[in-house]
C-alpha positions as MATLAB code, in Angstrom:
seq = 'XXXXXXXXXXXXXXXXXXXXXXXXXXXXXXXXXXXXXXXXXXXXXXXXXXXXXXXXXXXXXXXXXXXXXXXXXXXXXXXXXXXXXXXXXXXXXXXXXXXXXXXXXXXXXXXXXXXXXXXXXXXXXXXXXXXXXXXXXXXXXXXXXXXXXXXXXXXXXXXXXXXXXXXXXXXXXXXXXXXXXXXXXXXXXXXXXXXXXXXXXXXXXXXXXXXXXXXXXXXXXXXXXXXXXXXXXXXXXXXXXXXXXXXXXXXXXXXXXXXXXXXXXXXXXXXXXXXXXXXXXXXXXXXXXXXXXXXXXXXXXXXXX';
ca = [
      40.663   -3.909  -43.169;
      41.957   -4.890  -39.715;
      43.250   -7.684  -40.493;
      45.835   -6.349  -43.092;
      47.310   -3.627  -40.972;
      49.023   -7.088  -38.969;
      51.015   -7.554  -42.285;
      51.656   -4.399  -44.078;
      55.120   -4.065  -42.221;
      56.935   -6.987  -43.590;
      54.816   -6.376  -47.027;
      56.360   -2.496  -47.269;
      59.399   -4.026  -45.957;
      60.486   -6.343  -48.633;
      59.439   -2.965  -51.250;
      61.911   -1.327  -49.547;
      64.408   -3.917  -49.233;
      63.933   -4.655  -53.293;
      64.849   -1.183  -54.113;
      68.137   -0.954  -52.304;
      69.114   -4.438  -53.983;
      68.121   -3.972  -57.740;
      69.853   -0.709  -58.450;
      72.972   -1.943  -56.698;
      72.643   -5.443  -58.587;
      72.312   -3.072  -61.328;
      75.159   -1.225  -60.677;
      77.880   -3.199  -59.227;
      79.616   -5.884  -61.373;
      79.512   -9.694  -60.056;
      82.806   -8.822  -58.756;
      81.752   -5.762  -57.065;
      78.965   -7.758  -55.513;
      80.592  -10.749  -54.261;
      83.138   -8.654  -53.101;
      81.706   -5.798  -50.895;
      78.420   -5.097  -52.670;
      76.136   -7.535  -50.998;
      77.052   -5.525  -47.569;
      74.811   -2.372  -48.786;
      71.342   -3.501  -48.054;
      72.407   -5.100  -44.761;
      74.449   -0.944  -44.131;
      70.647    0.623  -44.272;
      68.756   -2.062  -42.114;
      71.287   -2.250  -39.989;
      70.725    1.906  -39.453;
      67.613    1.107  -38.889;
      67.414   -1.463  -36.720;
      67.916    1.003  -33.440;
      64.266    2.269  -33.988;
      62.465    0.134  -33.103;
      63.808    0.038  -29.358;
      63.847    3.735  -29.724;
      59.768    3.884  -30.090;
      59.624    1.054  -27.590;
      61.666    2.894  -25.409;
      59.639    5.751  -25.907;
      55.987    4.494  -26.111;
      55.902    1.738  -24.472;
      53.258    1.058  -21.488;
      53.547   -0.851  -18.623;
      52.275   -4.881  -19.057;
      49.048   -4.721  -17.482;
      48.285   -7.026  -14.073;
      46.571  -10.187  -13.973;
      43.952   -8.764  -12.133;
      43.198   -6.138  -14.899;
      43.253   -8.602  -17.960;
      40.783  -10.535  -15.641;
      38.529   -7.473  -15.268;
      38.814   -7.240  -19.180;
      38.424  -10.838  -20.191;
      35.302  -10.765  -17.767;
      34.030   -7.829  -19.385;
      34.024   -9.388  -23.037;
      32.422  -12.303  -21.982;
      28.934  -10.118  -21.947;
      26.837   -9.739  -24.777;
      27.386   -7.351  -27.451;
      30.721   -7.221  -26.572;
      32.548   -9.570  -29.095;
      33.423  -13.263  -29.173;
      34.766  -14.043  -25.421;
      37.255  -16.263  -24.294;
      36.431  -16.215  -20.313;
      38.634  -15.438  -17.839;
      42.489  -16.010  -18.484;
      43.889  -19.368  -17.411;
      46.252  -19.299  -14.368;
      49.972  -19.644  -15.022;
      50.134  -23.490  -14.202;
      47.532  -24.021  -16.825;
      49.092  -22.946  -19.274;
      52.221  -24.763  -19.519;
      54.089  -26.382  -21.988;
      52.217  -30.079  -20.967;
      48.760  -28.410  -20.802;
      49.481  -26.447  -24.706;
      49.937  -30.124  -26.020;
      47.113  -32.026  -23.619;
      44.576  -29.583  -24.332;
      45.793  -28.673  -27.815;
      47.409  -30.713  -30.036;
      44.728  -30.853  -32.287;
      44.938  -27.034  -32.716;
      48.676  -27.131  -33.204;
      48.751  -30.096  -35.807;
      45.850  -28.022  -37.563;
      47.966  -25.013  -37.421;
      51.111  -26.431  -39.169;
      49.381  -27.955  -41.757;
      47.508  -24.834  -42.805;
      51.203  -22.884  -42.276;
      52.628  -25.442  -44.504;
      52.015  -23.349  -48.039;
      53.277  -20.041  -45.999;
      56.616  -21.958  -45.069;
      57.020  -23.656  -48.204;
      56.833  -20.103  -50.259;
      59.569  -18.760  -47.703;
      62.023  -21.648  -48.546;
      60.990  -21.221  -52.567;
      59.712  -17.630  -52.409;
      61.730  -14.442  -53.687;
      65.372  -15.374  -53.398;
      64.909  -19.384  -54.575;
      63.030  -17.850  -57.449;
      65.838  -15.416  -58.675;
      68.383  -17.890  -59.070;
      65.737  -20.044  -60.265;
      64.878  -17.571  -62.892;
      68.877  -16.995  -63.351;
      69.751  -20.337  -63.544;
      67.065  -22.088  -65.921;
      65.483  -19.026  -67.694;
      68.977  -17.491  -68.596;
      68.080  -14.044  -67.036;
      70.964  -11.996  -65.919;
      71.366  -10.790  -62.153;
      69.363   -7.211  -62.915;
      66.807   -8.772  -64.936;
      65.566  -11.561  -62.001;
      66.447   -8.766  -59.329;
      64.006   -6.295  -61.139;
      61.400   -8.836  -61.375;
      61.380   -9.751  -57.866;
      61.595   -5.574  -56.791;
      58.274   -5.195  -59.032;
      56.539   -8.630  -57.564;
      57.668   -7.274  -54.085;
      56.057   -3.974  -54.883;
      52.618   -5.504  -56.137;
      52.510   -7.942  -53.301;
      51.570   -4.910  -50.669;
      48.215   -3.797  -52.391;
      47.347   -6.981  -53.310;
      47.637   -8.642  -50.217;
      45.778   -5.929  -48.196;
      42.605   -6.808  -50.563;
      42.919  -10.293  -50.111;
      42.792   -9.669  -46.086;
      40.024   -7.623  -46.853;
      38.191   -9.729  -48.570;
      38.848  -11.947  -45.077;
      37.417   -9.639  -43.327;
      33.949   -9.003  -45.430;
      33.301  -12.565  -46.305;
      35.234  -14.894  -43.532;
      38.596  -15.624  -42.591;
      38.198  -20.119  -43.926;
      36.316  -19.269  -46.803;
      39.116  -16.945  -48.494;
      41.516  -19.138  -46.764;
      40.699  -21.731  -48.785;
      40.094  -20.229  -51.727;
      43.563  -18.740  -51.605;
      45.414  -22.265  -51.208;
      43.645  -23.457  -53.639;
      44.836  -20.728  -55.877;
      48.122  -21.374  -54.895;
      47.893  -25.100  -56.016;
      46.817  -23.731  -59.118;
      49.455  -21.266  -59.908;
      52.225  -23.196  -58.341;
      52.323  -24.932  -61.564;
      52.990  -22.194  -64.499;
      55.532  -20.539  -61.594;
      58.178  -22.488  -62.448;
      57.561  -23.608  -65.822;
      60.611  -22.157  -67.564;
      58.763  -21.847  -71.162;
      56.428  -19.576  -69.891;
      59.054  -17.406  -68.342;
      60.690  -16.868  -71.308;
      58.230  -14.769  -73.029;
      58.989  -11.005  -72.099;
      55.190  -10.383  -72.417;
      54.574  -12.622  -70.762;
      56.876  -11.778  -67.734;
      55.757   -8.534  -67.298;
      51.896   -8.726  -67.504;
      50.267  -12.781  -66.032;
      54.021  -13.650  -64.530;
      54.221  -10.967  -62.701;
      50.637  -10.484  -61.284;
      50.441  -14.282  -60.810;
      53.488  -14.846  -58.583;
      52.267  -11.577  -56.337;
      48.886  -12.876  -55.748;
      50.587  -16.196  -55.474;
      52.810  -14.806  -52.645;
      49.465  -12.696  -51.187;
      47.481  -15.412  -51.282;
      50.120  -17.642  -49.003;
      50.273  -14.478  -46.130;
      46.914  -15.876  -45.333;
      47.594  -18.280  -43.505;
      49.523  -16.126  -40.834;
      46.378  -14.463  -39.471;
      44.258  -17.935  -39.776;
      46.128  -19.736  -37.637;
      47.018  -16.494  -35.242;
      42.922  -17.070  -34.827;
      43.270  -20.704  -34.201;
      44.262  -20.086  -30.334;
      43.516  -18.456  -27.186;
      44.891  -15.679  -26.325;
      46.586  -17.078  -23.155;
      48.792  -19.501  -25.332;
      48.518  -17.499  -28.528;
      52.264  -16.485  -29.068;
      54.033  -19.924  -27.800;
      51.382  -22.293  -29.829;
      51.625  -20.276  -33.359;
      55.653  -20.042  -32.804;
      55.677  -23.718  -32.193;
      52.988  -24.172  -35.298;
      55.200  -21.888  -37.713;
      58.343  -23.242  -36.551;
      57.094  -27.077  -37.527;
      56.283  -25.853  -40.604;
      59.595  -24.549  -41.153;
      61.510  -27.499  -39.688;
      59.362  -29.363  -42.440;
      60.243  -27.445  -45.389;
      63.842  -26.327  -45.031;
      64.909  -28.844  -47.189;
      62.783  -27.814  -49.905;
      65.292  -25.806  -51.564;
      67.646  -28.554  -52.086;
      65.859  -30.873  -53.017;
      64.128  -29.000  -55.670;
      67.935  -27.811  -56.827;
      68.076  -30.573  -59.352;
      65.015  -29.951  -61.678;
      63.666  -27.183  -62.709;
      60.379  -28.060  -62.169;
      60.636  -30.062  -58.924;
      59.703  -27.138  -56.920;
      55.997  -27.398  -58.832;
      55.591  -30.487  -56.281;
      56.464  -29.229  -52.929;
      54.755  -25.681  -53.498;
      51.337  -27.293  -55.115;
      51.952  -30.426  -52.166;
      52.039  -27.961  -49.932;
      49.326  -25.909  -51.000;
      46.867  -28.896  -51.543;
      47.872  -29.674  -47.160;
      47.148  -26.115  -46.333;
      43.786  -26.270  -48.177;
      42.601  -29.146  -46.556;
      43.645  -27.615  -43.013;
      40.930  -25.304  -43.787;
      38.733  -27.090  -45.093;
      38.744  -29.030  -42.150;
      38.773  -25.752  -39.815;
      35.778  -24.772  -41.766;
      34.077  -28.010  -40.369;
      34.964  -27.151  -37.181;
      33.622  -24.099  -37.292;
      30.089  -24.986  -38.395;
      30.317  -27.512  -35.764;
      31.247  -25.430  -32.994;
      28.853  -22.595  -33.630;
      25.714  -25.535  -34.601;
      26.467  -28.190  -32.056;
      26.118  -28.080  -27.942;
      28.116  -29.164  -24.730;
      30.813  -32.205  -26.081;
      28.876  -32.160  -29.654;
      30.383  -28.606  -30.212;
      33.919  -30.185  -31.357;
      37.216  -28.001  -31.725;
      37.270  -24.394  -31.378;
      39.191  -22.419  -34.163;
      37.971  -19.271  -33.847;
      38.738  -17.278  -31.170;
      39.387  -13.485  -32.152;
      36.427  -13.229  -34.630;
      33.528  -16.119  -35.089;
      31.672  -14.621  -37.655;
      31.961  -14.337  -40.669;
      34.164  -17.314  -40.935;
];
């Protein structure tokens, strides 16, 4: 389950977020809302946005020295004591020209598998309200309460799918879970099927939770696709790409309402093949030897991948 603590923040978040929105959709008139409304969700968060300095602030220890991260690095390089990266790379190794000599290949891999994760942010919970109010005829409360109860779903059911990582490998459920999402990005914005209520509230809504579970993912895959002395800077310039790539997706998919079926399946089918194609790596690099080992992609757990 360790790999589903990383995400249960931003999973409890948006539950939280959806049930200061809905009742004051609810509530409010359009008027209301456009007027002052829409400033009550940003009143809480912005409450609680001092706490998190405050527990910094608080509990917060001092960076370690390079000397001591060497000790450690040296220390899990020994057997028995997990998969080992070596000793941390000195600071003018690990620039921005030695990220993209060294590791293009990782960063190219890692965009393309981010690519279904971006692509449900630009058409995820907000797109698909006013895509649910706009071609489906639902009223304001109606799409808000449907995104609250996919926003509540999409916390248990994305700590199983990380668990599942975790018990049978990190590519493996990977891929299985963008090729779900190629699946289901097809009846998700199919307006005829959102326009049974029975629909709605039983496949509709389990469907477009796992959908949105099954997109998270990616996050922790390509987290593992780098070392740790480069880890933050190379997945920040992988997820930004993917951003920078899909920002457009929203208007472009205004016109139609099923245009957004082929950049959220497109998108799926890249991110499948990125780990598909990490999978290969993988086998290579724990099969082969010396040069014949290939890319590593692996680098916080090996097995089971």
């Amino acid at each position: 389950m360790s790999r589903a603590i990383g995400l249960l923040p931003s999973a409890f978040a948006l539950v939280a977020i959806s049930a200061i929105v809905v009742p004051v959709s609810t509530l409010l008139t359009r008027a209301q809302m456009l007027q002052w409304g829409w400033r009550v969700p940003f009143l809480f968060t912005g409450l609680l946005g001092p706490l998190p300095l405050l527990l910094f602030y608080k509990d917060a220890k001092e960076t370690l020295s390079q000397a001591h991260l060497d000790t450690v690095s040296e220390s899990s390089s020994e057997p028995g004591n997990g998969n080992a990266e070596g000793p941390l790379p000195r600071d003018a190794e690990s620039d921005m020209a030695d990220l993209f000599q060294h590791h293009w290949r990782q960063l190219v891999l890692g965009t393309a598998g981010l690519l279904s994760q971006t692509t449900f942010e630009a058409l995820g919970f907000a797109y698909q309200r006013a895509w649910l109010m706009r071609w489906c005829m639902y009223t304001d409360s109606q799409a808000g309460l449907f995104i609250g109860a996919t926003a509540a779903l999409y916390a248990p059911i994305t700590m199983s799918v990380l668990s599942l990582a975790d018990t049978f490998g990190l590519g493996k459920v990977g891929l299985g879970c963008s090729l779900t999402a190629v699946v289901l990005s097809v009846p998700t914005f199919l307006p005829p099927i959102w326009n049974s209520r029975l629909c709605l509230w039983g496949p509709c809504l389990v469907s477009y939770a796992l959908l949105h579970a099954c997109r998270s993912l990616s996050v922790v895959w390509a987290v593992d696709l780098f070392p740790q002395s480069i880890r933050a800077r190379a997945f920040g310039m992988s997820q930004t790409a993917g951003f920078l790539v899909c920002m457009g997706f929203p208007a472009l998919s205004s016109g139609r309402a099923m245009n957004a079926i082929y950049f959220t399946a497109g998108a799926s089918a890249v991110s499948a093949t990125a780990f598909a194609y990490a999978l290969m790596c993988h086998h290579s690099w724990m099969t082969g030897k010396g040069e014949e080992r290939g890319m590593q992609v692996a680098h916080l757990r090996s097995t089971p991948y």
